Coordinates of C-alpha atoms in Angstrom, one line a residue:
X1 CA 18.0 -41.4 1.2
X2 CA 18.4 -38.6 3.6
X3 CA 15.2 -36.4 3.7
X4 CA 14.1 -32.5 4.9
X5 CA 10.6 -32.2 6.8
X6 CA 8.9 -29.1 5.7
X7 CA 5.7 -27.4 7.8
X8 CA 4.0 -24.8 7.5
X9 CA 0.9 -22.7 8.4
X10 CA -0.1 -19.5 7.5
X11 CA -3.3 -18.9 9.3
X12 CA -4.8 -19.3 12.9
X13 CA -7.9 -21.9 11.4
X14 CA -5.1 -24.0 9.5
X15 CA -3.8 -24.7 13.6
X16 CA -7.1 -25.5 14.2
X17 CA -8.0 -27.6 11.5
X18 CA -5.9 -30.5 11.9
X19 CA -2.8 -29.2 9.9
X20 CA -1.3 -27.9 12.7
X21 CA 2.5 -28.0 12.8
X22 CA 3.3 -30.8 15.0
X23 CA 0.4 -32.9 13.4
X24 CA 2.1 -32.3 10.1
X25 CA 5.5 -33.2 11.2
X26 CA 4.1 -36.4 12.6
X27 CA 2.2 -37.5 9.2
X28 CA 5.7 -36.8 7.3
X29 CA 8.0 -38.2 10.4
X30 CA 6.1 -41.4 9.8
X31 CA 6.1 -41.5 6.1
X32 CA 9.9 -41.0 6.4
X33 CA 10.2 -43.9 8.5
X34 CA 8.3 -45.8 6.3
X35 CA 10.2 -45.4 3.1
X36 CA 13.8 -45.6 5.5
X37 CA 14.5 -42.0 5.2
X38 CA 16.9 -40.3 7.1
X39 CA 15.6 -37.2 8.3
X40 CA 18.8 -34.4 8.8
X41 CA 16.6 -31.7 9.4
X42 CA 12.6 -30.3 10.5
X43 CA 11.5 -27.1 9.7
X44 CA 8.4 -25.9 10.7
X45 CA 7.2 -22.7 10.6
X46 CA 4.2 -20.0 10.2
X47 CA 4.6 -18.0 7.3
X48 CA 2.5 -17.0 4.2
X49 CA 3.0 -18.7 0.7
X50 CA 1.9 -15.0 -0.6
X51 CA 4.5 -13.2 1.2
X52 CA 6.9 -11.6 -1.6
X53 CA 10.3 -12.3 1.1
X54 CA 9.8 -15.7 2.3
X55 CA 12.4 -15.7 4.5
X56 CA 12.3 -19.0 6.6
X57 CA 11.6 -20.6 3.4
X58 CA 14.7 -19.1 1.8
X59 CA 16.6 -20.2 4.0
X60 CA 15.6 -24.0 3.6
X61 CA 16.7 -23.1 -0.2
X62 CA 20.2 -22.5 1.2
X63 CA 20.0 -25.4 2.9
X64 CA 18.9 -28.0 0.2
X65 CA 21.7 -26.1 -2.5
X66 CA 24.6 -26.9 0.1
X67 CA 23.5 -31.0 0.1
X68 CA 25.9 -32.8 -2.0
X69 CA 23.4 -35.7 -2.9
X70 CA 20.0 -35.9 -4.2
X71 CA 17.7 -35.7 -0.7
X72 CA 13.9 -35.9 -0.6
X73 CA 11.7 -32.5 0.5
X74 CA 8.7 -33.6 2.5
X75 CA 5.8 -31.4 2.5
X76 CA 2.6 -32.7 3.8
X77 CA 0.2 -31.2 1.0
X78 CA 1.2 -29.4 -2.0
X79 CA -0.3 -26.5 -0.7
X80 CA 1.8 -26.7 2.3
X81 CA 4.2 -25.8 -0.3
X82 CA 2.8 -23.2 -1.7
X83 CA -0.6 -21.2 -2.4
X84 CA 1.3 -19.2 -5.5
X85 CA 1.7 -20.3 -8.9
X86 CA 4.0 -17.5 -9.4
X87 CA 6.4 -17.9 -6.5
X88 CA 10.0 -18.5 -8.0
X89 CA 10.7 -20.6 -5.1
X90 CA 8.4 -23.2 -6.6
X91 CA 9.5 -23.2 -10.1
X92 CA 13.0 -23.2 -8.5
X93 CA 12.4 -26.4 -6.2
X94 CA 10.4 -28.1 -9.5
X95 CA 13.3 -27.5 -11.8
X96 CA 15.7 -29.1 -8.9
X97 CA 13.1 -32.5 -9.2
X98 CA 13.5 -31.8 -12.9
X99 CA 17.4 -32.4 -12.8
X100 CA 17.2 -35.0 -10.4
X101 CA 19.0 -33.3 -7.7
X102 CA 16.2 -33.2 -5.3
X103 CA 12.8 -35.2 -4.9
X104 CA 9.4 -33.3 -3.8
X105 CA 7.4 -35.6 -1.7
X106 CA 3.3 -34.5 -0.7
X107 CA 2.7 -37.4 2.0
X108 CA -1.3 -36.5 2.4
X109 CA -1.8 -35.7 -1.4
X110 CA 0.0 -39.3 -2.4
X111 CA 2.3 -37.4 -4.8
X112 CA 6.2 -37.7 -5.6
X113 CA 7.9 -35.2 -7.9
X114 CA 10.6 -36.4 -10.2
X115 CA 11.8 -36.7 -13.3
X116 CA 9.7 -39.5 -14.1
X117 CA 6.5 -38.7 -13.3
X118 CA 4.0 -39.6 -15.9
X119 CA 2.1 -36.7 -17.6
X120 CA -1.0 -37.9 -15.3
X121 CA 1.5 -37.5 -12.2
X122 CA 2.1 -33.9 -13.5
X123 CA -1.2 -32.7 -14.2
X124 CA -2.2 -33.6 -10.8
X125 CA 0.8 -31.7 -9.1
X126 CA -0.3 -28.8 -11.0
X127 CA -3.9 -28.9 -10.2
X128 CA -3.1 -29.0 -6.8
X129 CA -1.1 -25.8 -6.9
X130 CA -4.0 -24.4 -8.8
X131 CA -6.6 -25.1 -6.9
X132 CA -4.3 -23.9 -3.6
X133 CA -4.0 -20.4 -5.3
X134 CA -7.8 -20.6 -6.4
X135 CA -8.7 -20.9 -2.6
X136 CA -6.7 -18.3 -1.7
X137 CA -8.0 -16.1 -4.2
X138 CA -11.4 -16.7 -3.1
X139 CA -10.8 -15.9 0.4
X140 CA -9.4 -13.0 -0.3
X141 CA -12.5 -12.0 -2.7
X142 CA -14.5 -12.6 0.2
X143 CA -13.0 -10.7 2.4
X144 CA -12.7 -7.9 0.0
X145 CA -16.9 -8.2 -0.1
X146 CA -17.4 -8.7 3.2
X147 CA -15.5 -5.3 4.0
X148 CA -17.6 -3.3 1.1
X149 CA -20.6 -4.5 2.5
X150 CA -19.2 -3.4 6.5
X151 CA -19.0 -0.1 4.7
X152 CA -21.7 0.5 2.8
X153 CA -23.5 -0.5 6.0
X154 CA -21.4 2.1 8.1
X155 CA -19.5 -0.5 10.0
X156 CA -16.4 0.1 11.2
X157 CA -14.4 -2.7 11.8
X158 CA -11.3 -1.6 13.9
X159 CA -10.3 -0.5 16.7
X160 CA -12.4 3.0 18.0
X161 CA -10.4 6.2 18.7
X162 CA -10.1 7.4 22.1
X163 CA -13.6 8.5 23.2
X164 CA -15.1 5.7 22.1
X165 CA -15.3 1.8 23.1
X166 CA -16.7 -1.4 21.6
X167 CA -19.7 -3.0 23.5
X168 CA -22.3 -5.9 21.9
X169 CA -26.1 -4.6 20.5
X170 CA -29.3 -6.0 21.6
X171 CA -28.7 -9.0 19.4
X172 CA -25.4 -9.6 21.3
X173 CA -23.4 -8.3 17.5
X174 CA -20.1 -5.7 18.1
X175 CA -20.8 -2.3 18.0
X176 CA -19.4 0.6 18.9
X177 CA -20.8 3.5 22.0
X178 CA -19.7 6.1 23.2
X179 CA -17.6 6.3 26.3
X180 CA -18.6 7.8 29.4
X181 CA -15.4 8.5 30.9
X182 CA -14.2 10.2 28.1
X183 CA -16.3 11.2 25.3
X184 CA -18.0 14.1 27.3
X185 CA -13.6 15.6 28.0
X186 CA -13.5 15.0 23.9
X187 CA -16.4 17.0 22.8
X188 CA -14.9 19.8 25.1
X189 CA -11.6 19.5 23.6
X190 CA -12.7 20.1 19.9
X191 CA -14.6 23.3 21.1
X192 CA -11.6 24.3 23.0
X193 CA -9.5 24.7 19.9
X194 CA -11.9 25.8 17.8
X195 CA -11.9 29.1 19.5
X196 CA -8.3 29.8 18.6
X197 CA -6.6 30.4 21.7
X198 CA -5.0 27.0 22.4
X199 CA -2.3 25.3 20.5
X200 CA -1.8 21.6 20.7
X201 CA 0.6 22.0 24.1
X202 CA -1.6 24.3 25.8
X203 CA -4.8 21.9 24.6
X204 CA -3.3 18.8 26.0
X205 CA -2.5 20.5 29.1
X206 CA -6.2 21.5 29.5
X207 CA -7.7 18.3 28.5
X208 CA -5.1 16.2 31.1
X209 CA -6.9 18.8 34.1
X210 CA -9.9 17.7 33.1
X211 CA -9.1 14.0 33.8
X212 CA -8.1 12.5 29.5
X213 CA -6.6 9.5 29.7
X214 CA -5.4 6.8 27.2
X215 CA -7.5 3.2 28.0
X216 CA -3.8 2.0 29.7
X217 CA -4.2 4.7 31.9
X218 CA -1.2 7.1 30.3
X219 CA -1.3 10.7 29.9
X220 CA -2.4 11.3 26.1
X221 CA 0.8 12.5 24.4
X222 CA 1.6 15.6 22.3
X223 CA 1.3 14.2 18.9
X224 CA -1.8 12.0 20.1
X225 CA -3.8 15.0 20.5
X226 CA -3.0 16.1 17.6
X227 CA -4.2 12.7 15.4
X228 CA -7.2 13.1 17.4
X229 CA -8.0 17.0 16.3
X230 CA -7.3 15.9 12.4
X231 CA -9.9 12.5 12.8
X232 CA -12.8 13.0 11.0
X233 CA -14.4 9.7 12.7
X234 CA -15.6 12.4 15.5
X235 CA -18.0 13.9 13.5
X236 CA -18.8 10.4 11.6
X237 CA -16.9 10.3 8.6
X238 CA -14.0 7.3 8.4
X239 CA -11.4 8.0 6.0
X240 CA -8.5 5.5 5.0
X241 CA -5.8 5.3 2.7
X242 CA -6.9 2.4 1.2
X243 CA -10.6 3.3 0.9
X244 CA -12.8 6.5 -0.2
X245 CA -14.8 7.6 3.4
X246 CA -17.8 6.7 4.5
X247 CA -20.1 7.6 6.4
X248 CA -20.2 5.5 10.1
X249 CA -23.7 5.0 11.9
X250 CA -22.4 5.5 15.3
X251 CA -22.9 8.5 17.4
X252 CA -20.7 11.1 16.5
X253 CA -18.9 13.4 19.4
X254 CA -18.5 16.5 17.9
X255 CA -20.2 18.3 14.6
X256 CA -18.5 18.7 11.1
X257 CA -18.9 22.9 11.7
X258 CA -16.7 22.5 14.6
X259 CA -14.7 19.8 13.1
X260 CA -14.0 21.6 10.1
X261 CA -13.2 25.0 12.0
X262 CA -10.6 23.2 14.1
X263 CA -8.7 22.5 11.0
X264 CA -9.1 26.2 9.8
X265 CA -7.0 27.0 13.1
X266 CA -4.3 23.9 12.9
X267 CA -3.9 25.1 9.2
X268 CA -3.5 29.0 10.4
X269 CA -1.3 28.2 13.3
X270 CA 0.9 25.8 10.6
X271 CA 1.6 28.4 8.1
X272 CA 2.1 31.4 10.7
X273 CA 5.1 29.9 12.5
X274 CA 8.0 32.6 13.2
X275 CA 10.5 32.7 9.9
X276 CA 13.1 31.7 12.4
X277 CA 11.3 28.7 12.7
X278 CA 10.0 27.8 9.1
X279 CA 12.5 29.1 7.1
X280 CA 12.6 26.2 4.4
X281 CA 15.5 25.2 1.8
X282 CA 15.2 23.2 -1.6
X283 CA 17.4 19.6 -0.3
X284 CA 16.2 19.7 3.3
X285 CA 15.9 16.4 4.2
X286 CA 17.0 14.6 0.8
X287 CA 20.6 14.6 0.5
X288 CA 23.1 12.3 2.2
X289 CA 26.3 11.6 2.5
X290 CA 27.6 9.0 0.1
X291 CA 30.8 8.2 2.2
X292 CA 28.9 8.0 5.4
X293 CA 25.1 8.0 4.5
X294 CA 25.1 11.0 7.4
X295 CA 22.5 13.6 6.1
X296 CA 23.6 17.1 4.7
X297 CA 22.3 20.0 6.8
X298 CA 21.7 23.5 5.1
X299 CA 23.3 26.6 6.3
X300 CA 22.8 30.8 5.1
X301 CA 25.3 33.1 5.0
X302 CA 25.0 36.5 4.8
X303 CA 27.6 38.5 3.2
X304 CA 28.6 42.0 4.4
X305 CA 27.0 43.6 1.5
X306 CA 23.9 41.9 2.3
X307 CA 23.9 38.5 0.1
X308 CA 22.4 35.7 1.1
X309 CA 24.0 32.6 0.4
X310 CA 22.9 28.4 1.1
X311 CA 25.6 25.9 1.5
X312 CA 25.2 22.1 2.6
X313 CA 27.8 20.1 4.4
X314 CA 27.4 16.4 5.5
X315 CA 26.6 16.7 9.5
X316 CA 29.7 13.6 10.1
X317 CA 28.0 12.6 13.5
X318 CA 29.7 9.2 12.5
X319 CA 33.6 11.0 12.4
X320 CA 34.7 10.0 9.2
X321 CA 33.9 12.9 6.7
X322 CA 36.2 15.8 5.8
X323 CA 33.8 18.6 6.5
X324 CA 33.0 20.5 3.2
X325 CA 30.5 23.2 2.0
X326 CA 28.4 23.1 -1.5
X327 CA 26.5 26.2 -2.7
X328 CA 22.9 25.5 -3.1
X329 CA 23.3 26.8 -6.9
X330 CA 25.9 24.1 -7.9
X331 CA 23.5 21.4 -6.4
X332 CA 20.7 22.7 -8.9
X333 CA 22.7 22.8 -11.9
X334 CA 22.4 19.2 -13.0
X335 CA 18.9 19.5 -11.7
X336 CA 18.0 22.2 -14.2
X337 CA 19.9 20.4 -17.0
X338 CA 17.7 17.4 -16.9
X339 CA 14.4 20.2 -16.9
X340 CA 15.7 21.6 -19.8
X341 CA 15.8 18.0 -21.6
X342 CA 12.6 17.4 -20.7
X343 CA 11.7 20.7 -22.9
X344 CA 13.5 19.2 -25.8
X345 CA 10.9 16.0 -26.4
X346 CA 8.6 15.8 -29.1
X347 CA 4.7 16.2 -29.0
X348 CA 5.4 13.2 -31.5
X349 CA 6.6 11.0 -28.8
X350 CA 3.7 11.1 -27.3
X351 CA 1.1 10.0 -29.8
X352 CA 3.8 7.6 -30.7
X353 CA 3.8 6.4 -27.2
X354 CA -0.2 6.2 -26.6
X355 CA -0.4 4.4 -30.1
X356 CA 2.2 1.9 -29.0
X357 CA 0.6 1.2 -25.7
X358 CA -3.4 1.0 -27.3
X359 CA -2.0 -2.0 -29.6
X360 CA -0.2 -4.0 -26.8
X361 CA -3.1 -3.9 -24.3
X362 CA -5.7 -4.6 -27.3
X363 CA -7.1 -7.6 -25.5
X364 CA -7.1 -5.6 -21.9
X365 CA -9.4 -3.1 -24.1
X366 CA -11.6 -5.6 -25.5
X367 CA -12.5 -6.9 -21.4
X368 CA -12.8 -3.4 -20.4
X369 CA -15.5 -2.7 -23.1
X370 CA -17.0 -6.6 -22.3
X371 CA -17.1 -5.9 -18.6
X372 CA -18.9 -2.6 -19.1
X373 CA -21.6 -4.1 -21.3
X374 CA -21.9 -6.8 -18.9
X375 CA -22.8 -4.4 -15.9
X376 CA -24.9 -2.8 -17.1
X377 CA -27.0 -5.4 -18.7
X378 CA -27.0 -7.1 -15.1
X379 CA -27.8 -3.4 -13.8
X380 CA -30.5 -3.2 -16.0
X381 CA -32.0 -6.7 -15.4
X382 CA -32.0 -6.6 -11.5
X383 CA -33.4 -2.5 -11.7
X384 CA -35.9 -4.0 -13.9
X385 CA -37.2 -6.8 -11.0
X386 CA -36.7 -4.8 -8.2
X387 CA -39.3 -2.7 -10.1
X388 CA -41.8 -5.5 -11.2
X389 CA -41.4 -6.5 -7.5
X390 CA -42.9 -3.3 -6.1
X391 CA -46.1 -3.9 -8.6
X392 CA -46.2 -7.1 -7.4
X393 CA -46.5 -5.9 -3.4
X394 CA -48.6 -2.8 -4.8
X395 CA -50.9 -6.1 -6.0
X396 CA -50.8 -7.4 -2.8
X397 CA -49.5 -10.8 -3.8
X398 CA -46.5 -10.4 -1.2
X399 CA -46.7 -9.0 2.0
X400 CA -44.6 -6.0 3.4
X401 CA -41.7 -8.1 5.3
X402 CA -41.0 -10.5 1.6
X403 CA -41.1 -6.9 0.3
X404 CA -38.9 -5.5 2.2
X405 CA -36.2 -8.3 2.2
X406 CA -36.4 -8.6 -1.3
X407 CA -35.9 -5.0 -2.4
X408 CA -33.2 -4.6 0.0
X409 CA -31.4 -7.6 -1.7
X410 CA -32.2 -6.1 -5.3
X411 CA -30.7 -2.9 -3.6
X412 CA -27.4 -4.0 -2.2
X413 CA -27.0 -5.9 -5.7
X414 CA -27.7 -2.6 -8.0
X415 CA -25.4 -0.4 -5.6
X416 CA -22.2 -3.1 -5.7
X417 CA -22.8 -3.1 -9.6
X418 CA -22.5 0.6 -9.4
X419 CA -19.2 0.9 -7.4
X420 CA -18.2 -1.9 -10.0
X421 CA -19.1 0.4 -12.8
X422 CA -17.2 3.4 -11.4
X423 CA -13.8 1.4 -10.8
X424 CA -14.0 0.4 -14.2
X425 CA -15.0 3.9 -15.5
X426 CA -11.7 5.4 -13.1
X427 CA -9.6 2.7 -14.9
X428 CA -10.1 3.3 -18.1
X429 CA -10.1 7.2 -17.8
X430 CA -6.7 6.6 -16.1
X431 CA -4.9 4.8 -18.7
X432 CA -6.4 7.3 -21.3
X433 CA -5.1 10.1 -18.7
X434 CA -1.8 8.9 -17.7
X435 CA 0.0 9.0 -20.7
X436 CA -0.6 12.5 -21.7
X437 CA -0.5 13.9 -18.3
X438 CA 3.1 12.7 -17.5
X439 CA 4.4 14.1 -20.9
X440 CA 2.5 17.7 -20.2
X441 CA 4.3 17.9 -16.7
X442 CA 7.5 16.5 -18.1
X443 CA 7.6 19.5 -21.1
X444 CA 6.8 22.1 -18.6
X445 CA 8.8 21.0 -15.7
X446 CA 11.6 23.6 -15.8
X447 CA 9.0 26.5 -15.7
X448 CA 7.1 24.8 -12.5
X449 CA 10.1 24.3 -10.6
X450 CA 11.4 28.0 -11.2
X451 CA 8.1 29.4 -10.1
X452 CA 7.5 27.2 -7.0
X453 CA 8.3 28.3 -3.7
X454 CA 11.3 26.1 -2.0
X455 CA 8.9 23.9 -0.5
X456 CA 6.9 23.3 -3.6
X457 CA 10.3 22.9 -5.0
X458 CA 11.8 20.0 -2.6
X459 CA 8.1 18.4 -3.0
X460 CA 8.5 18.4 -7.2
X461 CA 12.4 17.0 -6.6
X462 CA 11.0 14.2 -4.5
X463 CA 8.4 13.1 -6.7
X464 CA 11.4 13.6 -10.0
X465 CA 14.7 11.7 -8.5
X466 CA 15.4 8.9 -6.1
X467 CA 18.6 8.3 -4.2
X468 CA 20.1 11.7 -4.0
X469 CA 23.7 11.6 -3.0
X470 CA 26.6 13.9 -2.4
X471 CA 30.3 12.2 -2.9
X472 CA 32.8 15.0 -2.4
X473 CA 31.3 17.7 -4.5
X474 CA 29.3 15.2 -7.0
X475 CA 25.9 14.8 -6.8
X476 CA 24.5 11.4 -7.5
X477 CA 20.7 10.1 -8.7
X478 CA 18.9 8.6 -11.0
X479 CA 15.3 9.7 -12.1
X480 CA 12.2 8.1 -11.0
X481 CA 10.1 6.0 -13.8
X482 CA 8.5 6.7 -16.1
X483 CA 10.7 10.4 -16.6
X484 CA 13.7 8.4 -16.9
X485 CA 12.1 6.6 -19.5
X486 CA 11.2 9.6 -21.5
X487 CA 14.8 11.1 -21.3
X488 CA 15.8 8.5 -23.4
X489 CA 13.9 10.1 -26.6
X490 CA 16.7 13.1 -25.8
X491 CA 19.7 10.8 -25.9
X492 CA 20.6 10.7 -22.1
X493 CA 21.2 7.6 -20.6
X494 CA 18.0 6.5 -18.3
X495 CA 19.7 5.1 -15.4
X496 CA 23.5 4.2 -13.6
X497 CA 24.2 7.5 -14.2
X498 CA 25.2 10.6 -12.3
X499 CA 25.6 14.4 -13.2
X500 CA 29.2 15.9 -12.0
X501 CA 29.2 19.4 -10.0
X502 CA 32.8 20.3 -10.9
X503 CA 33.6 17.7 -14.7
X504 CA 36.7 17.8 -16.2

């Protein structure tokens, strides 16, 4: 039988741990020869089995579908194969075994996939695959702790910003100091702008005389200055997109008063900008060209008798356009049409809607309302020994230091119960939220847009529709979810369609 060797790692320690890729070709290599397989092809490769695009792995797919015969897969452990339950390449690859197209061989877990295995032979496959995924999980769980608890503790765990380096503590740990060589032209940079009289140009300038370099030795660029004025790390806060800020524990270069007034200035000098400079239209920036995916670019007009006028014309930089004007007006049209849908849905809908949604998610309810009893029960409980444990040291029956290390366990325990608390609060007040909040925007939506200013207006259009494109004089999009959802309830079609400029 002809047979495909499979390896894979998807972390740094799996090379180190013995399941490195040419140790796992080797194991399989030799179970081939053993059973008088004929090996046509080796992959091996580093990849994770919880990336949503696969793509080395896809490609073996290809590969296997173009074999006329049945072949065997050789993996060296199931979870070689996989760490995902959910992954549709592994249900795909099974249901191949299944038909008998294909055979799935795990050389190190003793296991051969076909179609038949005994129920025993089965359960065990699937075990494995559960028990892969249930590692992963917890690594990632830990992690996730490990990073709360950097926080909560004021650690930051990446990379410093200019100004600042890492260096070890008295007990040889990471930590992070300021730097000499720089931190001193920093501080002098945030007070520079703060008076007003520099802009960003005229700032980097000054801070290049006074020696600022990047740690490669480069000249600080425009926009770096810039990331560095809007960085509230400086005066020790670290913000993230992925977590609320928190306070660092590291010495801080400048003060939030300064901090905050250089941000006064950047706003000032953002919104002040010559007309000639900011003047701002509704589709700058979204439309393109559907022939040659080239952006449109707005232009004004003025007439004689002192009109104003915006048109839009694709910028062809690729050549193969016919160059063509649209109003601004005839662009809004289908725009203002679907507004005035929105207008036309029912308060009805909505309690329909939350109804509907409270009865399917009945059991997602019942955890919530479980989970919130069950934290605060274990709040209560460890609140309640962290104070019998201070009557016990007021008894002297401990000393200080068991104190100490005690209450700061009971401590760490009663504030991650509270953060747990608070994410389960914010999810529940969402989902009650949601709902009613998307249909009061959706009702009022015509009156928002007409009152916003254009770039209120481009914002609003960007968060509405997706794929906005211009063929000839049709413009082309489909609305985002869930508004296309809720168009429905007025009869127009919820996607695949497009609104004509000129119908006949």
């Amino acid at each position: 039988m002809k047979a495909i060797i499979l390896a894979r790692v998807s972390t740094e320690e799996q090379k180190e741990a013995g399941n490195s890729l040419p140790a796992q070709v080797a194991r399989i290599e030799s179970y081939c020869k053993k059973n008088n397989f004929t090996v046509i092809d080796t992959y091996s490769f580093d990849e994770s089995a919880y990336k949503e695009k696969r793509d080395e792995f896809d490609k073996i797919l290809s590969k296997i579908n173009e074999q006329k015969e049945k072949i065997a897969i050789c993996f060296d452990k199931v979870d070689r194969f996989s760490r995902n339950v959910f992954d549709q390449r592994v249900s795909a690859l099974y249901e191949l075994a299944m038909k008998d197209e294909v055979e799935l061989h795990f050389v190190s877990d003793n296991l051969i996939i076909t179609p038949n295995i005994s129920a025993t032979e089965k359960f065990h496959f699937g075990i494995n695959l559960g028990l892969a995924k249930y590692y992963s999980d917890a690594i990632s769980d830990s992690v996730k702790r490990t990073y709360e608890k950097m926080r909560r503790n004021g650690v930051y765990p990446s990379k410093p910003p200019l100004g600042y380096v890492r260096s070890k503590d008295a007990y040889g740990k990471s930590t992070i100091i300021l730097d000499l060589e720089r931190s001193h032209i920093v501080t002098k940079m945030f007070e520079l702008y703060a008076t007003g009289n520099y802009s960003i140009e005229t700032l980097r300038q000054e801070v290049i005389k006074m020696g600022l370099k990047s740690y490669g030795g480069l000249l600080p660029p425009k926009s770096c200055i810039d990331n560095m004025i809007r960085n509230s790390f400086y005066y020790g806060i670290v913000t993230s997109k992925k977590y609320p800020p928190y306070a660092h524990k590291y010495q801080t270069i400048t003060t939030k008063e300064i901090f905050d007034k250089c941000q006064e200035v950047r706003e000032k000098k953002r919104t002040s900008r010559p007309k000639f400079l900011s003047k701002d239209f509704i589709f700058k920036g979204l439309l393109t060209c559907k022939n040659c995916n080239c952006l449109l670019t707005p232009e004004m007009h003025q007439k004689k008798s002192g009109l104003v006028f915006i048109y839009y014309s694709c910028k062809n930089t690729k050549g193969i356009c016919k160059r063509f004007y649209i109003p601004e007006k005839k662009l809004l049209e289908p725009i203002i049409k679907d507004l005035e849908l929105f207008e036309k849905i029912p308060e009805e809908a909505q309690e329909y809607l939350v109804k509907e949604l409270r009865q399917a998610t009945e059991s997602e309810v019942v955890f919530h309302k479980n989970q919130v009893s069950r934290i605060r029960a274990e709040y209560d409980r460890v609140k309640q020994r962290d104070d019998n444990l201070l009557e016990i040291f007021l008894d002297k029956s401990i000393d200080k230091d068991t104190y100490d290390k005690k209450h700061q366990e009971y401590q760490d325990k009663l504030q991650l119960l509270g953060i747990e608390s608070e994410e389960h609060t914010r999810a529940d007040f969402d989902y009650q939220t949601t709902v009613a909040t998307i249909f009061s925007i959706s009702r009022r939506a015509k009156s928002i847009f007409e009152s916003s200013d254009a770039h209120e207006k481009r914002a609003f259009l960007n968060y509405l529709i997706q794929n906005p494109t211009v063929s000839e004089k049709n413009l082309v999009y489909t609305l985002r979810s869930p508004y296309n959802l809720l168009l429905e309830m007025t009869g127009r079609p919820s996607w695949g369609d497009y609104w004509e400029l000129n119908p006949d």
